[in-house]
């Protein structure tokens, strides 16, 4: 937890932004791995509940009555049988006091609170639920069917939470820096272990173990694969092969639940081939370009499109693309190689606040999501502000099924050299990803130690470690 005053101040600002009614913030319950008493470990609290209450125990709900300026922590105290198995924990009243909440009540009273609010005509604000037990609870409390709850969620509350959580406080930035320090250990562990004959599963497991030993958990399921063309290629039992590229996309989550997210791609044998280096250098240039242009007031959508143009120009130099760059990008031909967005917001969630809705988190009335293939996967497009934390993650991928599909349909033949592209079907994919903080006049990397990514640095690290 941060200081008691942090949560008091955050809730006060939340009340001001929402204006009226009752806010109900649901914490998470235990999630069973395969039966109720065998839960996933460690317990993961809902991020917005953590942001406003800071309490990392299951079975809690925060109620903020704006109209009557009354805050209540709802939850049941544990009994002696729980203590036998799990040890003593603070009482609900002690937890409430630690976060600056005066009032507490058992879970059975939540229905009464909601019923009284509805009788008085107060609006009950809640966020879009993503766990089925919470959806059932909302249905029981408010009579809203689970299939309708996303639309029934409070737009006022969503906008207020997004406004507050998007701009990171210094203590949050410090926590993300700690996550990045763990991320450095994770990625350099993978680089040290990568060699022909080792399985993807072994390397991925060591990466996960590093995160678990220094923090709370991984910030998302680790991606470690020779098939970098698969966006979410989790480690398999495949053996790493000489001459292939390995892609590692992994991040840490600190004890206080702030995240890092980095990707590195490197040769299994520690030495890039010339063909690998040609493609890698394009991704490297796109990655570094972002550092020079991202700053407050700039639309992230425009940065993404500028990277697409730079990538297209460089791919034309290799012969893989052709024609007019502007026309190619406007038509979406570049998405053959970059079928995802340049980056996403990051904080307590690795895709920060994604559950609140992309339209609220990454876009606004000025900048709307695209429907074009590839660009439709851009999670963030709006203007940057000081204090935003984002990922910078360009990539180039050679996806055999996508190549076959576009070629069969005759798509973008004026811009893509399909004959040459056929020879890259066994290449895989390359992504380079780092976490950046938008500062007053630009941006900077997060994390004091830089995971090697310039080709000479990668080869030197793998040779000497």
Short mmCIF file of C-alpha atoms in Angstrom, two decimals:
data_model
loop_
_atom_site.label_atom_id
_atom_site.label_comp_id
_atom_site.label_asym_id
_atom_site.label_seq_id
_atom_site.Cartn_x
_atom_site.Cartn_y
_atom_site.Cartn_z
CA UNK A 1 0.00 0.00 0.00
CA UNK A 2 0.87 3.63 -0.44
CA UNK A 3 0.13 6.09 2.38
CA UNK A 4 -3.33 6.39 3.90
CA UNK A 5 -3.49 9.94 2.58
CA UNK A 6 -2.98 8.72 -1.00
CA UNK A 7 -6.24 6.75 -0.96
CA UNK A 8 -8.20 9.43 0.90
CA UNK A 9 -7.10 11.99 -1.72
CA UNK A 10 -7.89 9.69 -4.65
CA UNK A 11 -11.39 8.93 -3.39
CA UNK A 12 -12.01 12.62 -2.77
CA UNK A 13 -11.07 13.45 -6.37
CA UNK A 14 -13.17 10.56 -7.63
CA UNK A 15 -16.21 11.94 -5.80
CA UNK A 16 -15.61 15.36 -7.33
CA UNK A 17 -15.32 13.98 -10.86
CA UNK A 18 -18.37 11.68 -10.68
CA UNK A 19 -20.50 14.31 -8.95
CA UNK A 20 -23.41 12.43 -7.42
CA UNK A 21 -24.88 9.03 -6.61
CA UNK A 22 -23.25 5.97 -5.07
CA UNK A 23 -20.07 4.35 -6.36
CA UNK A 24 -19.72 0.60 -5.80
CA UNK A 25 -16.19 -0.70 -6.45
CA UNK A 26 -16.03 -4.48 -6.38
CA UNK A 27 -12.87 -6.14 -5.21
CA UNK A 28 -12.07 -9.62 -6.51
CA UNK A 29 -12.80 -12.95 -4.87
CA UNK A 30 -10.52 -15.96 -4.93
CA UNK A 31 -10.37 -17.61 -8.34
CA UNK A 32 -10.30 -21.42 -8.32
CA UNK A 33 -7.68 -23.16 -10.43
CA UNK A 34 -9.69 -26.38 -10.65
CA UNK A 35 -11.86 -26.52 -7.53
CA UNK A 36 -12.93 -23.93 -4.92
CA UNK A 37 -10.31 -24.53 -2.24
CA UNK A 38 -7.41 -24.71 -4.72
CA UNK A 39 -7.18 -21.09 -5.77
CA UNK A 40 -4.75 -19.44 -8.11
CA UNK A 41 -1.74 -17.99 -6.30
CA UNK A 42 -1.03 -15.22 -5.69
CA UNK A 43 -4.42 -13.61 -5.26
CA UNK A 44 -4.87 -10.70 -7.67
CA UNK A 45 -7.04 -7.81 -6.55
CA UNK A 46 -9.07 -5.69 -8.97
CA UNK A 47 -6.84 -2.81 -10.08
CA UNK A 48 -9.37 0.00 -9.66
CA UNK A 49 -10.29 -1.26 -6.19
CA UNK A 50 -6.57 -1.28 -5.38
CA UNK A 51 -6.15 2.23 -6.79
CA UNK A 52 -8.80 3.72 -4.50
CA UNK A 53 -8.61 1.46 -1.45
CA UNK A 54 -5.18 -0.22 -1.58
CA UNK A 55 -6.38 -3.40 0.12
CA UNK A 56 -5.14 -6.73 -1.21
CA UNK A 57 -7.65 -9.13 0.38
CA UNK A 58 -10.41 -11.07 -1.33
CA UNK A 59 -14.11 -10.54 -0.65
CA UNK A 60 -14.19 -6.75 -0.24
CA UNK A 61 -16.38 -4.05 -1.79
CA UNK A 62 -15.89 -0.30 -1.45
CA UNK A 63 -19.01 1.89 -1.33
CA UNK A 64 -18.68 5.64 -1.80
CA UNK A 65 -21.91 7.57 -1.19
CA UNK A 66 -21.12 10.89 -2.86
CA UNK A 67 -24.40 12.57 -1.91
CA UNK A 68 -23.95 11.90 1.80
CA UNK A 69 -20.13 11.98 1.81
CA UNK A 70 -19.97 8.54 3.39
CA UNK A 71 -17.48 5.78 2.60
CA UNK A 72 -17.95 2.17 3.68
CA UNK A 73 -15.75 -0.89 3.38
CA UNK A 74 -17.92 -3.97 2.96
CA UNK A 75 -16.53 -7.38 3.90
CA UNK A 76 -16.73 -10.27 6.32
CA UNK A 77 -14.15 -10.94 8.99
CA UNK A 78 -12.50 -14.34 8.80
CA UNK A 79 -13.31 -17.02 11.37
CA UNK A 80 -11.13 -19.30 13.46
CA UNK A 81 -11.09 -22.06 10.82
CA UNK A 82 -9.67 -19.62 8.27
CA UNK A 83 -7.04 -18.55 10.77
CA UNK A 84 -5.96 -22.17 11.28
CA UNK A 85 -5.26 -22.55 7.57
CA UNK A 86 -4.17 -19.08 6.50
CA UNK A 87 -3.03 -17.29 9.65
CA UNK A 88 -4.39 -14.16 11.27
CA UNK A 89 -5.28 -11.16 9.12
CA UNK A 90 -6.45 -7.67 9.96
CA UNK A 91 -10.12 -7.20 10.70
CA UNK A 92 -12.25 -5.36 8.15
CA UNK A 93 -12.38 -2.35 10.49
CA UNK A 94 -8.58 -2.32 10.82
CA UNK A 95 -8.20 -2.52 7.04
CA UNK A 96 -10.70 0.31 6.62
CA UNK A 97 -8.81 2.49 9.07
CA UNK A 98 -5.53 1.86 7.23
CA UNK A 99 -7.02 3.31 4.04
CA UNK A 100 -8.89 6.19 5.69
CA UNK A 101 -12.40 4.70 5.67
CA UNK A 102 -14.49 5.21 8.83
CA UNK A 103 -17.42 2.87 8.22
CA UNK A 104 -17.51 -0.92 7.76
CA UNK A 105 -20.28 -3.45 7.27
CA UNK A 106 -20.62 -7.18 6.52
CA UNK A 107 -21.29 -8.29 2.95
CA UNK A 108 -24.94 -9.07 3.72
CA UNK A 109 -25.63 -5.34 4.11
CA UNK A 110 -24.59 -4.46 0.55
CA UNK A 111 -28.02 -5.37 -0.83
CA UNK A 112 -29.68 -3.13 1.77
CA UNK A 113 -27.38 -0.23 0.83
CA UNK A 114 -28.18 -0.65 -2.86
CA UNK A 115 -31.92 -0.99 -2.24
CA UNK A 116 -32.03 2.19 -0.15
CA UNK A 117 -30.07 4.07 -2.79
CA UNK A 118 -32.50 3.03 -5.51
CA UNK A 119 -35.48 4.00 -3.32
CA UNK A 120 -33.98 7.47 -2.96
CA UNK A 121 -33.40 7.73 -6.70
CA UNK A 122 -29.62 7.73 -6.38
CA UNK A 123 -27.65 6.50 -9.37
CA UNK A 124 -25.50 3.46 -8.57
CA UNK A 125 -22.20 3.69 -10.44
CA UNK A 126 -20.20 0.53 -11.15
CA UNK A 127 -17.40 -0.40 -13.56
CA UNK A 128 -17.72 -3.03 -16.29
CA UNK A 129 -17.31 -6.41 -14.55
CA UNK A 130 -15.01 -9.06 -16.02
CA UNK A 131 -15.38 -11.94 -13.55
CA UNK A 132 -18.48 -14.10 -13.57
CA UNK A 133 -18.92 -14.12 -9.79
CA UNK A 134 -19.02 -10.32 -9.80
CA UNK A 135 -21.55 -10.37 -12.65
CA UNK A 136 -23.78 -12.67 -10.61
CA UNK A 137 -23.40 -10.38 -7.59
CA UNK A 138 -24.39 -7.33 -9.65
CA UNK A 139 -27.38 -9.26 -11.02
CA UNK A 140 -28.50 -10.13 -7.49
CA UNK A 141 -28.01 -6.55 -6.25
CA UNK A 142 -29.34 -4.53 -9.17
CA UNK A 143 -31.31 -6.98 -11.32
CA UNK A 144 -29.17 -6.33 -14.40
CA UNK A 145 -28.54 -9.44 -16.51
CA UNK A 146 -24.81 -10.21 -16.95
CA UNK A 147 -25.11 -9.81 -20.73
CA UNK A 148 -26.26 -6.20 -20.23
CA UNK A 149 -23.86 -5.11 -17.49
CA UNK A 150 -21.09 -3.80 -19.74
CA UNK A 151 -23.52 -1.35 -21.34
CA UNK A 152 -25.11 -0.52 -17.98
CA UNK A 153 -21.78 0.38 -16.37
CA UNK A 154 -21.40 4.03 -15.44
CA UNK A 155 -19.79 6.16 -18.16
CA UNK A 156 -19.23 8.91 -15.59
CA UNK A 157 -17.31 6.54 -13.33
CA UNK A 158 -15.33 5.02 -16.20
CA UNK A 159 -14.26 8.46 -17.47
CA UNK A 160 -13.28 9.58 -13.98
CA UNK A 161 -11.21 6.45 -13.31
CA UNK A 162 -9.49 6.68 -16.70
CA UNK A 163 -8.71 10.36 -16.17
CA UNK A 164 -7.11 9.67 -12.80
CA UNK A 165 -5.29 6.41 -13.53
CA UNK A 166 -3.88 7.57 -16.90
CA UNK A 167 -1.61 10.19 -15.34
CA UNK A 168 0.83 8.44 -13.04
CA UNK A 169 1.85 9.90 -9.69
CA UNK A 170 5.56 9.92 -8.87
CA UNK A 171 5.11 7.04 -6.41
CA UNK A 172 3.47 5.03 -9.20
CA UNK A 173 6.34 5.82 -11.57
CA UNK A 174 8.77 4.67 -8.89
CA UNK A 175 6.83 1.40 -8.58
CA UNK A 176 6.88 0.84 -12.36
CA UNK A 177 10.64 1.45 -12.27
CA UNK A 178 10.87 -1.37 -9.72
CA UNK A 179 8.86 -3.59 -12.04
CA UNK A 180 11.26 -2.72 -14.86
CA UNK A 181 14.21 -3.68 -12.67
CA UNK A 182 12.66 -7.13 -12.22
CA UNK A 183 11.91 -7.21 -15.95
CA UNK A 184 15.59 -6.63 -16.66
CA UNK A 185 16.47 -9.70 -14.57
CA UNK A 186 13.81 -11.74 -16.39
CA UNK A 187 14.98 -10.85 -19.87
CA UNK A 188 18.69 -11.17 -19.21
CA UNK A 189 18.00 -14.56 -17.63
CA UNK A 190 16.33 -15.62 -20.88
CA UNK A 191 19.22 -14.30 -22.96
CA UNK A 192 21.76 -16.20 -20.86
CA UNK A 193 19.83 -19.47 -21.14
CA UNK A 194 18.97 -19.30 -24.83
CA UNK A 195 21.02 -21.72 -26.90
CA UNK A 196 20.42 -24.60 -29.31
CA UNK A 197 19.07 -27.72 -27.61
CA UNK A 198 17.19 -26.00 -24.76
CA UNK A 199 13.38 -26.07 -24.79
CA UNK A 200 11.20 -22.98 -24.98
CA UNK A 201 9.40 -24.26 -21.89
CA UNK A 202 12.59 -24.35 -19.83
CA UNK A 203 13.57 -20.79 -20.67
CA UNK A 204 10.02 -19.53 -20.15
CA UNK A 205 9.81 -21.26 -16.80
CA UNK A 206 13.03 -19.64 -15.61
CA UNK A 207 11.69 -16.24 -16.70
CA UNK A 208 8.49 -16.79 -14.71
CA UNK A 209 10.46 -17.98 -11.69
CA UNK A 210 12.55 -14.82 -11.73
CA UNK A 211 9.41 -12.68 -11.63
CA UNK A 212 7.91 -14.72 -8.82
CA UNK A 213 11.07 -14.53 -6.72
CA UNK A 214 11.37 -10.73 -6.89
CA UNK A 215 7.76 -9.56 -7.13
CA UNK A 216 4.17 -10.70 -7.00
CA UNK A 217 3.90 -12.45 -10.34
CA UNK A 218 4.36 -12.02 -14.09
CA UNK A 219 2.33 -9.13 -15.48
CA UNK A 220 0.96 -11.41 -18.24
CA UNK A 221 1.67 -14.97 -19.41
CA UNK A 222 5.25 -15.04 -20.67
CA UNK A 223 5.77 -15.31 -24.42
CA UNK A 224 8.94 -17.16 -25.37
CA UNK A 225 9.02 -18.79 -28.78
CA UNK A 226 10.93 -19.43 -31.97
CA UNK A 227 7.69 -18.60 -33.75
CA UNK A 228 7.82 -14.86 -33.22
CA UNK A 229 5.25 -14.45 -35.98
CA UNK A 230 2.64 -15.71 -33.48
CA UNK A 231 1.64 -12.67 -31.42
CA UNK A 232 0.96 -14.66 -28.23
CA UNK A 233 3.26 -17.64 -28.63
CA UNK A 234 3.51 -19.17 -25.19
CA UNK A 235 6.47 -21.49 -24.49
CA UNK A 236 6.13 -25.01 -25.88
CA UNK A 237 8.25 -28.11 -25.50
CA UNK A 238 9.94 -27.32 -28.83
CA UNK A 239 13.74 -27.40 -28.77
CA UNK A 240 15.55 -24.19 -29.72
CA UNK A 241 17.27 -24.57 -33.07
CA UNK A 242 20.52 -23.17 -34.43
CA UNK A 243 19.86 -20.38 -36.93
CA UNK A 244 16.41 -19.45 -35.57
CA UNK A 245 15.32 -16.30 -33.73
CA UNK A 246 13.83 -16.43 -30.24
CA UNK A 247 11.29 -13.82 -29.17
CA UNK A 248 10.77 -13.11 -25.47
CA UNK A 249 7.88 -10.86 -24.42
CA UNK A 250 7.68 -10.77 -20.64
CA UNK A 251 6.99 -8.46 -17.74
CA UNK A 252 6.94 -8.36 -13.97
CA UNK A 253 4.33 -7.24 -11.50
CA UNK A 254 5.60 -5.83 -8.23
CA UNK A 255 4.26 -6.65 -4.78
CA UNK A 256 2.21 -3.45 -5.12
CA UNK A 257 0.86 -4.65 -8.49
CA UNK A 258 2.54 -2.29 -10.95
CA UNK A 259 3.77 -3.76 -14.20
CA UNK A 260 6.57 -3.83 -16.73
CA UNK A 261 6.42 -5.10 -20.32
CA UNK A 262 9.43 -5.62 -22.57
CA UNK A 263 10.16 -7.66 -25.67
CA UNK A 264 13.50 -8.72 -27.08
CA UNK A 265 14.30 -10.84 -30.12
CA UNK A 266 17.69 -12.48 -30.56
CA UNK A 267 19.41 -15.32 -32.41
CA UNK A 268 19.30 -18.69 -30.66
CA UNK A 269 23.01 -19.18 -31.39
CA UNK A 270 23.92 -15.62 -30.36
CA UNK A 271 24.85 -14.35 -33.84
CA UNK A 272 22.51 -12.62 -36.30
CA UNK A 273 22.55 -13.70 -39.91
CA UNK A 274 22.68 -10.92 -42.50
CA UNK A 275 19.03 -11.49 -43.44
CA UNK A 276 17.96 -11.38 -39.80
CA UNK A 277 19.99 -8.23 -39.27
CA UNK A 278 18.35 -6.47 -42.23
CA UNK A 279 14.87 -6.96 -40.78
CA UNK A 280 15.99 -6.39 -37.20
CA UNK A 281 17.55 -3.02 -38.09
CA UNK A 282 14.19 -1.81 -39.45
CA UNK A 283 12.41 -2.67 -36.20
CA UNK A 284 15.25 -1.08 -34.23
CA UNK A 285 14.94 2.15 -36.25
CA UNK A 286 11.17 2.28 -35.72
CA UNK A 287 11.58 1.66 -31.99
CA UNK A 288 14.14 4.43 -31.62
CA UNK A 289 12.16 6.86 -33.79
CA UNK A 290 9.42 6.93 -31.15
CA UNK A 291 11.82 8.23 -28.52
CA UNK A 292 12.45 11.36 -30.58
CA UNK A 293 8.84 12.31 -31.30
CA UNK A 294 6.64 11.18 -28.38
CA UNK A 295 5.79 14.15 -26.15
CA UNK A 296 2.77 15.90 -24.61
CA UNK A 297 0.24 17.09 -27.15
CA UNK A 298 1.26 14.62 -29.87
CA UNK A 299 -1.35 12.10 -30.95
CA UNK A 300 -0.13 8.54 -30.43
CA UNK A 301 -2.14 7.59 -33.53
CA UNK A 302 0.07 9.92 -35.56
CA UNK A 303 3.21 8.38 -34.05
CA UNK A 304 1.92 4.92 -34.97
CA UNK A 305 1.24 5.96 -38.57
CA UNK A 306 4.66 7.64 -38.86
CA UNK A 307 6.26 4.36 -37.76
CA UNK A 308 4.19 2.52 -40.39
CA UNK A 309 5.53 4.87 -43.07
CA UNK A 310 9.12 4.49 -41.86
CA UNK A 311 8.75 0.71 -41.80
CA UNK A 312 7.29 0.71 -45.32
CA UNK A 313 10.14 2.84 -46.66
CA UNK A 314 12.73 0.51 -45.15
CA UNK A 315 10.91 -2.61 -46.37
CA UNK A 316 10.94 -1.11 -49.86
CA UNK A 317 14.75 -0.92 -49.56
CA UNK A 318 14.81 -4.70 -48.99
CA UNK A 319 12.49 -5.34 -51.94
CA UNK A 320 9.67 -6.78 -49.81
CA UNK A 321 7.46 -3.75 -50.44
CA UNK A 322 7.13 -1.39 -53.40
CA UNK A 323 5.10 1.52 -54.76
CA UNK A 324 4.16 4.82 -53.15
CA UNK A 325 4.64 4.76 -49.38
CA UNK A 326 1.70 7.03 -48.53
CA UNK A 327 -0.66 5.04 -50.73
CA UNK A 328 0.60 1.74 -49.31
CA UNK A 329 0.04 2.83 -45.72
CA UNK A 330 -3.31 4.44 -46.51
CA UNK A 331 -4.41 1.14 -48.09
CA UNK A 332 -3.18 -0.84 -45.06
CA UNK A 333 -0.60 -2.89 -46.99
CA UNK A 334 1.94 -2.41 -44.17
CA UNK A 335 -0.26 -4.54 -41.88
CA UNK A 336 1.05 -7.63 -43.66
CA UNK A 337 4.18 -7.01 -41.58
CA UNK A 338 2.79 -5.03 -38.60
CA UNK A 339 -0.70 -6.34 -37.76
CA UNK A 340 -0.85 -4.69 -34.32
CA UNK A 341 -0.58 -1.27 -32.71
CA UNK A 342 2.57 0.57 -31.72
CA UNK A 343 1.86 0.39 -28.02
CA UNK A 344 -0.62 0.55 -25.15
CA UNK A 345 -1.09 2.32 -21.83
CA UNK A 346 0.55 0.60 -18.87
CA UNK A 347 0.37 0.79 -15.09
CA UNK A 348 -1.37 -1.52 -12.62
CA UNK A 349 -2.61 -3.52 -15.60
CA UNK A 350 -0.13 -4.35 -18.32
CA UNK A 351 -2.81 -3.22 -20.80
CA UNK A 352 -3.80 -0.49 -18.41
CA UNK A 353 -7.55 -0.24 -17.73
CA UNK A 354 -8.34 -2.26 -20.86
CA UNK A 355 -11.35 -3.79 -19.12
CA UNK A 356 -12.94 -0.33 -18.89
CA UNK A 357 -13.21 -0.15 -22.68
CA UNK A 358 -10.78 0.85 -25.42
CA UNK A 359 -12.93 3.82 -26.47
CA UNK A 360 -12.55 5.36 -23.01
CA UNK A 361 -8.90 4.48 -22.32
CA UNK A 362 -7.12 4.90 -25.64
CA UNK A 363 -9.42 7.13 -27.63
CA UNK A 364 -11.63 10.20 -27.31
CA UNK A 365 -13.94 12.35 -29.40
CA UNK A 366 -10.99 13.69 -31.43
CA UNK A 367 -9.36 10.33 -32.15
CA UNK A 368 -11.49 7.28 -32.86
CA UNK A 369 -10.40 3.65 -33.31
CA UNK A 370 -9.71 2.46 -36.84
CA UNK A 371 -11.59 -0.40 -38.48
CA UNK A 372 -8.74 -1.17 -40.92
CA UNK A 373 -6.97 -4.52 -40.44
CA UNK A 374 -3.88 -4.07 -38.29
CA UNK A 375 -4.60 -0.49 -37.26
CA UNK A 376 -7.79 -1.74 -35.60
CA UNK A 377 -5.49 -3.42 -33.04
CA UNK A 378 -4.03 -0.06 -31.95
CA UNK A 379 -5.17 0.16 -28.32
CA UNK A 380 -4.11 3.77 -27.82
CA UNK A 381 -4.47 6.73 -30.19
CA UNK A 382 -5.27 9.90 -28.24
CA UNK A 383 -2.99 12.82 -27.46
CA UNK A 384 -0.20 12.17 -25.01
CA UNK A 385 -0.03 13.88 -21.64
CA UNK A 386 2.78 14.26 -19.14
CA UNK A 387 2.66 11.28 -16.78
CA UNK A 388 1.35 8.76 -19.30
CA UNK A 389 3.20 5.43 -19.37
CA UNK A 390 3.10 3.52 -22.66
CA UNK A 391 4.85 0.71 -24.46
CA UNK A 392 6.88 1.35 -27.61
CA UNK A 393 6.71 -1.95 -29.48
CA UNK A 394 7.06 -2.03 -33.26
CA UNK A 395 7.55 -5.39 -34.94
CA UNK A 396 7.85 -7.13 -38.28
CA UNK A 397 6.28 -10.56 -38.72
CA UNK A 398 6.15 -13.11 -41.51
CA UNK A 399 2.91 -15.03 -40.97
CA UNK A 400 2.57 -17.87 -43.50
CA UNK A 401 -1.24 -18.11 -43.24
CA UNK A 402 -1.62 -14.34 -43.71
CA UNK A 403 0.76 -14.38 -46.67
CA UNK A 404 -1.22 -17.19 -48.31
CA UNK A 405 -4.56 -15.51 -47.61
CA UNK A 406 -3.65 -12.08 -49.01
CA UNK A 407 -1.84 -13.60 -51.98
CA UNK A 408 -4.83 -15.81 -52.86
CA UNK A 409 -7.15 -12.81 -52.68
CA UNK A 410 -4.79 -10.62 -54.66
CA UNK A 411 -4.59 -7.98 -51.95
CA UNK A 412 -2.11 -5.10 -52.22
CA UNK A 413 -0.18 -6.54 -55.16
CA UNK A 414 0.89 -2.99 -56.04
CA UNK A 415 2.70 -2.70 -52.70
CA UNK A 416 3.85 -6.22 -51.69
CA UNK A 417 6.41 -8.36 -53.49
CA UNK A 418 4.78 -11.76 -52.92
CA UNK A 419 7.47 -13.69 -54.79
CA UNK A 420 10.14 -12.43 -52.41
CA UNK A 421 7.82 -12.73 -49.40
CA UNK A 422 7.45 -16.47 -50.08
CA UNK A 423 11.12 -16.93 -49.20
CA UNK A 424 10.53 -15.44 -45.71
CA UNK A 425 7.84 -17.86 -44.56
CA UNK A 426 10.33 -19.60 -42.26
CA UNK A 427 11.70 -16.36 -40.80
CA UNK A 428 9.46 -15.89 -37.76
CA UNK A 429 9.02 -12.43 -36.31
CA UNK A 430 10.87 -9.60 -34.57
CA UNK A 431 9.57 -7.23 -31.91
CA UNK A 432 11.45 -4.76 -29.70
CA UNK A 433 9.48 -3.31 -26.82
CA UNK A 434 10.23 -0.90 -24.00
CA UNK A 435 8.21 1.10 -21.50
CA UNK A 436 8.30 4.89 -21.82
CA UNK A 437 7.18 7.75 -19.59
CA UNK A 438 5.87 10.93 -21.20
CA UNK A 439 7.72 13.83 -19.57
CA UNK A 440 7.17 17.60 -19.69
CA UNK A 441 9.04 18.00 -22.98
CA UNK A 442 9.43 14.50 -24.42
CA UNK A 443 9.71 10.96 -23.13
CA UNK A 444 12.19 8.61 -21.49
CA UNK A 445 12.74 4.91 -20.97
CA UNK A 446 11.58 3.44 -17.69
CA UNK A 447 14.03 1.17 -15.94
CA UNK A 448 17.57 2.15 -14.97
CA UNK A 449 19.18 -0.87 -16.68
CA UNK A 450 18.62 -1.26 -20.40
CA UNK A 451 17.96 -4.77 -21.64
CA UNK A 452 20.34 -5.10 -24.63
CA UNK A 453 18.62 -4.51 -27.96
CA UNK A 454 21.12 -2.90 -30.34
CA UNK A 455 22.51 -5.82 -32.40
CA UNK A 456 26.13 -5.46 -31.29
CA UNK A 457 25.03 -5.23 -27.64
CA UNK A 458 22.82 -8.31 -28.01
CA UNK A 459 25.59 -10.39 -29.55
CA UNK A 460 28.13 -9.17 -27.01
CA UNK A 461 25.85 -9.99 -24.06
CA UNK A 462 25.04 -13.46 -25.33
CA UNK A 463 28.70 -14.17 -26.09
CA UNK A 464 29.89 -13.14 -22.63
CA UNK A 465 27.05 -14.44 -20.48
#
